[in-house]
PDB file of C-alpha atoms in Angstrom:
ATOM      1  CA  MET J   1      -9.074   3.383 -21.379  1.00  0.00           C
ATOM      2  CA  THR J   2     -11.258   6.441 -20.769  1.00  0.00           C
ATOM      3  CA  ASP J   3     -11.537   8.485 -17.601  1.00  0.00           C
ATOM      4  CA  ALA J   4     -14.982   6.980 -17.100  1.00  0.00           C
ATOM      5  CA  ASP J   5     -13.295   3.594 -16.972  1.00  0.00           C
ATOM      6  CA  THR J   6     -10.664   4.668 -14.471  1.00  0.00           C
ATOM      7  CA  THR J   7     -12.215   6.977 -11.889  1.00  0.00           C
ATOM      8  CA  ASN J   8     -15.009   6.747  -9.347  1.00  0.00           C
ATOM      9  CA  THR J   9     -16.202   3.402 -10.709  1.00  0.00           C
ATOM     10  CA  THR J  10     -17.573   0.250  -9.183  1.00  0.00           C
ATOM     11  CA  HIS J  11     -17.002  -2.595 -11.603  1.00  0.00           C
ATOM     12  CA  ALA J  12     -19.900  -4.872 -12.422  1.00  0.00           C
ATOM     13  CA  THR J  13     -17.821  -7.757 -11.081  1.00  0.00           C
ATOM     14  CA  THR J  14     -18.112  -6.359  -7.544  1.00  0.00           C
ATOM     15  CA  ALA J  15     -21.730  -7.462  -7.094  1.00  0.00           C
ATOM     16  CA  GLY J  16     -22.581 -10.519  -5.049  1.00  0.00           C
ATOM     17  CA  ALA J  17     -19.436 -11.123  -2.994  1.00  0.00           C
ATOM     18  CA  ASP J  18     -18.796 -10.990   0.759  1.00  0.00           C
ATOM     19  CA  TRP J  19     -16.352  -8.090   0.690  1.00  0.00           C
ATOM     20  CA  ARG J  20     -15.906  -7.982   4.465  1.00  0.00           C
ATOM     21  CA  ALA J  21     -14.814 -11.616   4.411  1.00  0.00           C
ATOM     22  CA  TRP J  22     -12.349 -10.935   1.600  1.00  0.00           C
ATOM     23  CA  GLN J  23     -10.945  -7.930   3.493  1.00  0.00           C
ATOM     24  CA  GLU J  24     -10.464 -10.022   6.619  1.00  0.00           C
ATOM     25  CA  SER J  25      -8.887 -12.829   4.619  1.00  0.00           C
ATOM     26  CA  TRP J  26      -6.442 -10.368   3.029  1.00  0.00           C
ATOM     27  CA  ASP J  27      -5.573  -8.936   6.451  1.00  0.00           C
ATOM     28  CA  ARG J  28      -4.864 -12.381   7.911  1.00  0.00           C
ATOM     29  CA  GLN J  29      -2.673 -13.315   4.925  1.00  0.00           C
ATOM     30  CA  GLN J  30      -0.693 -10.078   5.241  1.00  0.00           C
ATOM     31  CA  GLU J  31      -0.324 -10.502   9.007  1.00  0.00           C
ATOM     32  CA  TRP J  32       1.322 -13.866   8.413  1.00  0.00           C
ATOM     33  CA  TYR J  33       4.206 -11.879   6.932  1.00  0.00           C
ATOM     34  CA  MET J  34       3.889  -8.838   9.238  1.00  0.00           C
ATOM     35  CA  PRO J  35       2.448  -9.505  12.711  1.00  0.00           C
ATOM     36  CA  ASP J  36       3.071  -5.836  13.601  1.00  0.00           C
ATOM     37  CA  ARG J  37       1.060  -4.593  10.606  1.00  0.00           C
ATOM     38  CA  GLU J  38      -1.601  -2.776  12.640  1.00  0.00           C
ATOM     39  CA  GLU J  39       1.031  -0.983  14.698  1.00  0.00           C
ATOM     40  CA  ARG J  40       2.461   0.707  11.623  1.00  0.00           C
ATOM     41  CA  PHE J  41      -1.022   1.822  10.564  1.00  0.00           C
ATOM     42  CA  ARG J  42      -1.693   3.258  14.025  1.00  0.00           C
ATOM     43  CA  LEU J  43       1.538   5.264  13.953  1.00  0.00           C
ATOM     44  CA  MET J  44       0.810   6.397  10.408  1.00  0.00           C
ATOM     45  CA  LEU J  45      -2.560   7.818  11.446  1.00  0.00           C
ATOM     46  CA  ASP J  46      -1.054   9.334  14.607  1.00  0.00           C
ATOM     47  CA  MET J  47       1.280  11.347  12.403  1.00  0.00           C
ATOM     48  CA  VAL J  48      -1.518  12.286   9.988  1.00  0.00           C
ATOM     49  CA  GLU J  49      -3.440  13.732  12.938  1.00  0.00           C
ATOM     50  CA  ALA J  50      -0.385  15.487  14.351  1.00  0.00           C
ATOM     51  CA  LEU J  51       0.613  17.159  11.085  1.00  0.00           C
ATOM     52  CA  VAL J  52      -2.534  17.660   8.960  1.00  0.00           C
ATOM     53  CA  GLY J  53      -5.464  17.166  11.337  1.00  0.00           C
ATOM     54  CA  THR J  54      -8.495  14.907  11.525  1.00  0.00           C
ATOM     55  CA  ALA J  55     -10.255  15.764   8.232  1.00  0.00           C
ATOM     56  CA  PRO J  56      -7.498  15.222   5.657  1.00  0.00           C
ATOM     57  CA  ARG J  57      -7.770  14.684   1.937  1.00  0.00           C
ATOM     58  CA  VAL J  58      -5.732  11.493   1.466  1.00  0.00           C
ATOM     59  CA  LEU J  59      -4.258   9.689  -1.516  1.00  0.00           C
ATOM     60  CA  ASP J  60      -4.052   5.967  -0.741  1.00  0.00           C
ATOM     61  CA  LEU J  61      -1.160   5.088  -3.048  1.00  0.00           C
ATOM     62  CA  ALA J  62      -1.067   1.505  -4.370  1.00  0.00           C
ATOM     63  CA  CYS J  63      -4.188   1.047  -2.268  1.00  0.00           C
ATOM     64  CA  GLY J  64      -4.817  -2.655  -2.851  1.00  0.00           C
ATOM     65  CA  THR J  65      -8.006  -3.651  -1.036  1.00  0.00           C
ATOM     66  CA  GLY J  66      -8.235  -0.225   0.643  1.00  0.00           C
ATOM     67  CA  THR J  67      -6.573  -1.271   3.882  1.00  0.00           C
ATOM     68  CA  ILE J  68      -5.295   2.212   4.738  1.00  0.00           C
ATOM     69  CA  THR J  69      -8.542   3.873   3.656  1.00  0.00           C
ATOM     70  CA  ALA J  70     -10.569   1.606   5.952  1.00  0.00           C
ATOM     71  CA  ARG J  71      -8.444   2.483   8.962  1.00  0.00           C
ATOM     72  CA  LEU J  72      -8.342   6.168   8.000  1.00  0.00           C
ATOM     73  CA  LEU J  73     -12.135   6.502   7.854  1.00  0.00           C
ATOM     74  CA  ALA J  74     -12.706   4.443  11.001  1.00  0.00           C
ATOM     75  CA  ARG J  75     -10.490   6.866  12.924  1.00  0.00           C
ATOM     76  CA  PHE J  76     -11.284  10.085  11.042  1.00  0.00           C
ATOM     77  CA  PRO J  77     -14.882   9.998   9.733  1.00  0.00           C
ATOM     78  CA  ASP J  78     -14.465  13.443   8.126  1.00  0.00           C
ATOM     79  CA  ALA J  79     -11.496  12.347   6.004  1.00  0.00           C
ATOM     80  CA  THR J  80     -11.742  11.633   2.277  1.00  0.00           C
ATOM     81  CA  SER J  81      -9.659   9.179   0.303  1.00  0.00           C
ATOM     82  CA  THR J  82      -8.653   8.554  -3.295  1.00  0.00           C
ATOM     83  CA  GLY J  83      -7.308   5.037  -3.809  1.00  0.00           C
ATOM     84  CA  VAL J  84      -5.059   4.386  -6.805  1.00  0.00           C
ATOM     85  CA  ASP J  85      -3.885   0.968  -7.975  1.00  0.00           C
ATOM     86  CA  LEU J  86      -3.550  -1.191 -11.078  1.00  0.00           C
ATOM     87  CA  ASP J  87      -4.529  -4.585  -9.636  1.00  0.00           C
ATOM     88  CA  PRO J  88      -8.051  -5.445 -10.893  1.00  0.00           C
ATOM     89  CA  ALA J  89      -8.739  -8.070  -8.229  1.00  0.00           C
ATOM     90  CA  LEU J  90      -7.680  -5.996  -5.234  1.00  0.00           C
ATOM     91  CA  LEU J  91      -9.501  -2.982  -6.648  1.00  0.00           C
ATOM     92  CA  ALA J  92     -12.643  -5.101  -7.025  1.00  0.00           C
ATOM     93  CA  ILE J  93     -12.489  -5.863  -3.301  1.00  0.00           C
ATOM     94  CA  ALA J  94     -11.841  -2.206  -2.470  1.00  0.00           C
ATOM     95  CA  GLU J  95     -14.665  -0.941  -4.678  1.00  0.00           C
ATOM     96  CA  GLY J  96     -17.078  -3.519  -3.308  1.00  0.00           C
ATOM     97  CA  THR J  97     -16.130  -2.641   0.263  1.00  0.00           C
ATOM     98  CA  PHE J  98     -16.650   1.105  -0.139  1.00  0.00           C
ATOM     99  CA  ALA J  99     -19.531   1.087  -2.630  1.00  0.00           C
ATOM    100  CA  GLY J 100     -21.893   3.960  -1.832  1.00  0.00           C
ATOM    101  CA  ASP J 101     -19.426   5.816   0.410  1.00  0.00           C
ATOM    102  CA  ASP J 102     -19.012   9.243  -1.192  1.00  0.00           C
ATOM    103  CA  ARG J 103     -15.878   9.884   0.879  1.00  0.00           C
ATOM    104  CA  VAL J 104     -13.989   7.351  -1.234  1.00  0.00           C
ATOM    105  CA  SER J 105     -13.111   7.142  -4.930  1.00  0.00           C
ATOM    106  CA  PHE J 106     -10.802   4.813  -6.848  1.00  0.00           C
ATOM    107  CA  VAL J 107      -8.553   5.307  -9.843  1.00  0.00           C
ATOM    108  CA  THR J 108      -7.051   2.561 -11.981  1.00  0.00           C
ATOM    109  CA  ALA J 109      -3.548   3.647 -12.952  1.00  0.00           C
ATOM    110  CA  ASP J 110      -0.024   2.315 -13.415  1.00  0.00           C
ATOM    111  CA  LEU J 111       2.364   4.134 -11.064  1.00  0.00           C
ATOM    112  CA  LYS J 112       5.184   3.543 -13.547  1.00  0.00           C
ATOM    113  CA  ASP J 113       3.303   5.695 -16.067  1.00  0.00           C
ATOM    114  CA  PRO J 114       4.576   9.271 -15.608  1.00  0.00           C
ATOM    115  CA  ASP J 115       1.102  10.648 -16.423  1.00  0.00           C
ATOM    116  CA  TRP J 116      -0.806   8.769 -13.708  1.00  0.00           C
ATOM    117  CA  PRO J 117      -1.358  11.893 -11.514  1.00  0.00           C
ATOM    118  CA  ALA J 118      -3.492  13.418 -14.301  1.00  0.00           C
ATOM    119  CA  LYS J 119      -6.129  10.725 -13.628  1.00  0.00           C
ATOM    120  CA  LEU J 120      -6.642  11.827 -10.018  1.00  0.00           C
ATOM    121  CA  PRO J 121      -9.714  13.848  -9.024  1.00  0.00           C
ATOM    122  CA  HIS J 122      -7.616  16.396  -7.081  1.00  0.00           C
ATOM    123  CA  ASP J 123      -4.417  18.295  -7.858  1.00  0.00           C
ATOM    124  CA  SER J 124      -3.127  18.171  -4.282  1.00  0.00           C
ATOM    125  CA  TYR J 125      -3.510  16.149  -1.096  1.00  0.00           C
ATOM    126  CA  ASP J 126      -2.904  16.721   2.605  1.00  0.00           C
ATOM    127  CA  ALA J 127      -1.401  13.257   2.905  1.00  0.00           C
ATOM    128  CA  VAL J 128      -0.192  10.534   0.558  1.00  0.00           C
ATOM    129  CA  LEU J 129      -0.022   7.179   2.345  1.00  0.00           C
ATOM    130  CA  THR J 130       1.230   3.776   1.223  1.00  0.00           C
ATOM    131  CA  ALA J 131       2.211   0.503   2.856  1.00  0.00           C
ATOM    132  CA  THR J 132       3.975  -2.668   1.757  1.00  0.00           C
ATOM    133  CA  ALA J 133       3.569  -1.896  -1.922  1.00  0.00           C
ATOM    134  CA  LEU J 134       6.429   0.124  -3.400  1.00  0.00           C
ATOM    135  CA  HIS J 135       9.129  -2.507  -2.813  1.00  0.00           C
ATOM    136  CA  TRP J 136       8.170  -4.027  -6.176  1.00  0.00           C
ATOM    137  CA  LEU J 137       9.748  -0.984  -7.845  1.00  0.00           C
ATOM    138  CA  HIS J 138      13.454  -0.724  -8.564  1.00  0.00           C
ATOM    139  CA  ALA J 139      15.327   2.262  -7.179  1.00  0.00           C
ATOM    140  CA  GLU J 140      15.291   4.485 -10.263  1.00  0.00           C
ATOM    141  CA  PRO J 141      11.539   4.277 -10.975  1.00  0.00           C
ATOM    142  CA  LEU J 142      10.861   4.598  -7.243  1.00  0.00           C
ATOM    143  CA  ALA J 143      12.865   7.830  -7.139  1.00  0.00           C
ATOM    144  CA  ASP J 144      10.871   9.075 -10.139  1.00  0.00           C
ATOM    145  CA  LEU J 145       7.635   8.163  -8.354  1.00  0.00           C
ATOM    146  CA  TYR J 146       8.759  10.107  -5.279  1.00  0.00           C
ATOM    147  CA  GLY J 147       9.180  13.160  -7.481  1.00  0.00           C
ATOM    148  CA  ARG J 148       5.601  12.857  -8.726  1.00  0.00           C
ATOM    149  CA  VAL J 149       4.333  12.311  -5.177  1.00  0.00           C
ATOM    150  CA  ALA J 150       6.132  15.481  -4.066  1.00  0.00           C
ATOM    151  CA  GLY J 151       4.154  17.353  -6.707  1.00  0.00           C
ATOM    152  CA  LEU J 152       0.874  16.091  -5.232  1.00  0.00           C
ATOM    153  CA  VAL J 153       1.502  16.868  -1.563  1.00  0.00           C
ATOM    154  CA  ARG J 154       0.516  20.395  -0.535  1.00  0.00           C
ATOM    155  CA  ASP J 155       2.960  22.587   1.362  1.00  0.00           C
ATOM    156  CA  GLY J 156       2.879  21.373   4.956  1.00  0.00           C
ATOM    157  CA  GLY J 157       1.421  18.056   3.872  1.00  0.00           C
ATOM    158  CA  VAL J 158       2.912  14.617   4.422  1.00  0.00           C
ATOM    159  CA  PHE J 159       3.971  11.474   2.623  1.00  0.00           C
ATOM    160  CA  MET J 160       4.360   8.193   4.498  1.00  0.00           C
ATOM    161  CA  ASN J 161       5.657   4.870   3.230  1.00  0.00           C
ATOM    162  CA  ALA J 162       5.605   1.792   5.487  1.00  0.00           C
ATOM    163  CA  ASP J 163       7.547  -0.918   3.696  1.00  0.00           C
ATOM    164  CA  HIS J 164      10.441  -3.359   3.665  1.00  0.00           C
ATOM    165  CA  MET J 165      13.605  -1.263   3.924  1.00  0.00           C
ATOM    166  CA  ILE J 166      16.801  -3.246   4.343  1.00  0.00           C
ATOM    167  CA  ASP J 167      20.095  -1.845   5.627  1.00  0.00           C
ATOM    168  CA  GLU J 168      22.722  -3.878   3.781  1.00  0.00           C
ATOM    169  CA  THR J 169      25.461  -2.654   6.131  1.00  0.00           C
ATOM    170  CA  THR J 170      24.164  -5.024   8.872  1.00  0.00           C
ATOM    171  CA  PRO J 171      24.243  -8.504   7.280  1.00  0.00           C
ATOM    172  CA  ARG J 172      24.421 -10.497  10.537  1.00  0.00           C
ATOM    173  CA  ILE J 173      21.456  -8.650  12.033  1.00  0.00           C
ATOM    174  CA  ASN J 174      19.535  -9.091   8.797  1.00  0.00           C
ATOM    175  CA  ALA J 175      20.246 -12.814   8.645  1.00  0.00           C
ATOM    176  CA  ALA J 176      19.238 -13.384  12.284  1.00  0.00           C
ATOM    177  CA  GLU J 177      16.006 -11.434  11.830  1.00  0.00           C
ATOM    178  CA  ARG J 178      15.173 -13.293   8.640  1.00  0.00           C
ATOM    179  CA  ALA J 179      15.754 -16.704  10.256  1.00  0.00           C
ATOM    180  CA  GLN J 180      13.592 -15.864  13.253  1.00  0.00           C
ATOM    181  CA  ARG J 181      10.824 -14.409  11.087  1.00  0.00           C
ATOM    182  CA  HIS J 182      10.693 -17.477   8.855  1.00  0.00           C
ATOM    183  CA  ALA J 183      10.626 -19.805  11.860  1.00  0.00           C
ATOM    184  CA  ARG J 184       7.616 -17.895  13.200  1.00  0.00           C
ATOM    185  CA  MET J 185       5.937 -17.990   9.801  1.00  0.00           C
ATOM    186  CA  ASP J 186       6.507 -21.748   9.508  1.00  0.00           C
ATOM    187  CA  ALA J 187       4.866 -22.256  12.905  1.00  0.00           C
ATOM    188  CA  ALA J 188       1.870 -20.144  11.885  1.00  0.00           C
ATOM    189  CA  LYS J 189       1.630 -22.044   8.603  1.00  0.00           C
ATOM    190  CA  GLY J 190       1.260 -25.228  10.594  1.00  0.00           C
ATOM    191  CA  GLY J 191      -1.723 -23.580  12.278  1.00  0.00           C
ATOM    192  CA  GLY J 192      -3.459 -23.012   8.957  1.00  0.00           C
ATOM    193  CA  ALA J 193      -2.284 -19.528   7.930  1.00  0.00           C
ATOM    194  CA  LEU J 194      -2.567 -18.758   4.218  1.00  0.00           C
ATOM    195  CA  ASP J 195       0.440 -17.487   2.324  1.00  0.00           C
ATOM    196  CA  TRP J 196       0.408 -15.149  -0.696  1.00  0.00           C
ATOM    197  CA  ALA J 197       0.145 -17.919  -3.314  1.00  0.00           C
ATOM    198  CA  GLU J 198      -2.606 -19.788  -1.472  1.00  0.00           C
ATOM    199  CA  TRP J 199      -4.662 -16.617  -1.049  1.00  0.00           C
ATOM    200  CA  TRP J 200      -4.506 -15.940  -4.782  1.00  0.00           C
ATOM    201  CA  GLN J 201      -5.483 -19.541  -5.516  1.00  0.00           C
ATOM    202  CA  LEU J 202      -8.664 -18.978  -3.509  1.00  0.00           C
ATOM    203  CA  ALA J 203      -9.358 -15.717  -5.330  1.00  0.00           C
ATOM    204  CA  ALA J 204      -8.927 -17.465  -8.683  1.00  0.00           C
ATOM    205  CA  LYS J 205     -11.646 -19.970  -7.735  1.00  0.00           C
ATOM    206  CA  ASP J 206     -14.150 -17.354  -6.549  1.00  0.00           C
ATOM    207  CA  PRO J 207     -16.952 -16.739  -9.073  1.00  0.00           C
ATOM    208  CA  VAL J 208     -16.715 -12.967  -8.659  1.00  0.00           C
ATOM    209  CA  LEU J 209     -12.938 -12.571  -8.360  1.00  0.00           C
ATOM    210  CA  ALA J 210     -11.822 -15.205 -10.874  1.00  0.00           C
ATOM    211  CA  GLU J 211     -11.900 -12.898 -13.896  1.00  0.00           C
ATOM    212  CA  PRO J 212     -10.157  -9.889 -12.289  1.00  0.00           C
ATOM    213  CA  THR J 213      -7.614 -12.278 -10.736  1.00  0.00           C
ATOM    214  CA  ALA J 214      -6.798 -13.680 -14.172  1.00  0.00           C
ATOM    215  CA  ARG J 215      -6.340 -10.130 -15.470  1.00  0.00           C
ATOM    216  CA  ARG J 216      -4.157  -9.346 -12.475  1.00  0.00           C
ATOM    217  CA  PHE J 217      -1.727 -12.125 -13.347  1.00  0.00           C
ATOM    218  CA  GLU J 218      -1.703 -11.043 -16.978  1.00  0.00           C
ATOM    219  CA  ILE J 219      -0.534  -7.613 -15.778  1.00  0.00           C
ATOM    220  CA  TYR J 220       1.952  -8.613 -13.082  1.00  0.00           C
ATOM    221  CA  GLY J 221       2.829 -12.257 -13.567  1.00  0.00           C
ATOM    222  CA  GLU J 222       3.996 -13.953 -10.391  1.00  0.00           C
ATOM    223  CA  HIS J 223       4.863 -11.708  -7.458  1.00  0.00           C
ATOM    224  CA  ALA J 224       8.444 -10.437  -7.673  1.00  0.00           C
ATOM    225  CA  ASP J 225      10.213  -7.849  -5.561  1.00  0.00           C
ATOM    226  CA  GLY J 226      12.067  -4.907  -7.011  1.00  0.00           C
ATOM    227  CA  GLU J 227      14.534  -3.376  -4.570  1.00  0.00           C
ATOM    228  CA  MET J 228      14.387  -2.602  -0.865  1.00  0.00           C
ATOM    229  CA  PRO J 229      16.791   0.271  -0.218  1.00  0.00           C
ATOM    230  CA  SER J 230      17.615   1.424   3.293  1.00  0.00           C
ATOM    231  CA  PRO J 231      15.600   4.022   5.223  1.00  0.00           C
ATOM    232  CA  ALA J 232      18.506   6.438   4.722  1.00  0.00           C
ATOM    233  CA  TRP J 233      18.135   6.085   0.942  1.00  0.00           C
ATOM    234  CA  HIS J 234      14.402   6.797   1.091  1.00  0.00           C
ATOM    235  CA  ALA J 235      14.898   9.859   3.310  1.00  0.00           C
ATOM    236  CA  ARG J 236      17.659  11.256   1.099  1.00  0.00           C
ATOM    237  CA  VAL J 237      15.728  10.784  -2.129  1.00  0.00           C
ATOM    238  CA  LEU J 238      12.548  12.300  -0.693  1.00  0.00           C
ATOM    239  CA  ARG J 239      14.477  15.407   0.347  1.00  0.00           C
ATOM    240  CA  GLU J 240      16.078  15.584  -3.090  1.00  0.00           C
ATOM    241  CA  LYS J 241      12.628  15.394  -4.699  1.00  0.00           C
ATOM    242  CA  GLY J 242      11.201  18.333  -2.789  1.00  0.00           C
ATOM    243  CA  PHE J 243      10.331  17.372   0.780  1.00  0.00           C
ATOM    244  CA  GLY J 244      11.718  19.596   3.520  1.00  0.00           C
ATOM    245  CA  GLU J 245      12.095  16.871   6.147  1.00  0.00           C
ATOM    246  CA  ALA J 246      12.156  13.084   6.034  1.00  0.00           C
ATOM    247  CA  ARG J 247      12.988  10.398   8.593  1.00  0.00           C
ATOM    248  CA  PRO J 248      11.764   7.113  10.079  1.00  0.00           C
ATOM    249  CA  VAL J 249       9.075   7.409  12.760  1.00  0.00           C
ATOM    250  CA  TRP J 250       8.632   3.659  13.383  1.00  0.00           C
ATOM    251  CA  CYS J 251      10.579   0.545  12.558  1.00  0.00           C
ATOM    252  CA  SER J 252      10.744  -3.188  13.070  1.00  0.00           C
ATOM    253  CA  PRO J 253      13.855  -5.277  12.336  1.00  0.00           C
ATOM    254  CA  SER J 254      12.864  -5.473   8.648  1.00  0.00           C
ATOM    255  CA  ASP J 255      10.371  -2.662   8.000  1.00  0.00           C
ATOM    256  CA  THR J 256      10.222   1.098   8.422  1.00  0.00           C
ATOM    257  CA  LEU J 257       7.564   3.798   8.408  1.00  0.00           C
ATOM    258  CA  LEU J 258       9.252   6.726   6.660  1.00  0.00           C
ATOM    259  CA  LEU J 259       7.616  10.149   7.089  1.00  0.00           C
ATOM    260  CA  ALA J 260       8.318  13.119   4.828  1.00  0.00           C
ATOM    261  CA  VAL J 261       6.904  16.648   5.273  1.00  0.00           C
ATOM    262  CA  LYS J 262       6.615  19.016   2.300  1.00  0.00           C
TER     263      LYS J 262
END
């Protein structure tokens, strides 16, 4: 695949779809799992503003549909964003959503490929942001990824990861939280909420998204989690990989927003 295929492109498949509707549908599906999803984004952008200002150059890591980029630009119109992902269907939605916005570019890359940073349009970023995406990696490749991220964040810049981070030393708390969360999800399901599988079934039937969705499942197969190490693990590894400070700045019973400063 050439650079022309991977950077600053809007695929032909992105024409003729209601991208706002697909963005909203994705948000509702994700909120079924994480009702506090917007709170973590608000805190993430609070810390961006506090540490690197209101016109940052941002790398939206494993960007999906561009959820973080949308919230970034709504709050900070002078920001710029590079979204990187491998999922053809979610990238189609992202590219369709931001078509014509010269503040935003997208790169198709596999984060498990050690050379993926070479595809980016910039050598360094003020902030690298990601949410609910890296838990599909196992611990060793995630640690390797953190090392590459550290090389992209400028001195004084930040990395933030909002994701599932489980402390295995608290099994009773974990079990109680899980039971309550699934009871809430079951109630919402009765009200018509879409889950992950149902959302992808709709995408597979859409005339614009059907082809990139098929390619997506060729790449990933069915959704499967990697590992979800504790916040302490993430903070330790980020410091080992070159960040000066790292700690949680927000958490729910199952998820954490981990902030690292270069």
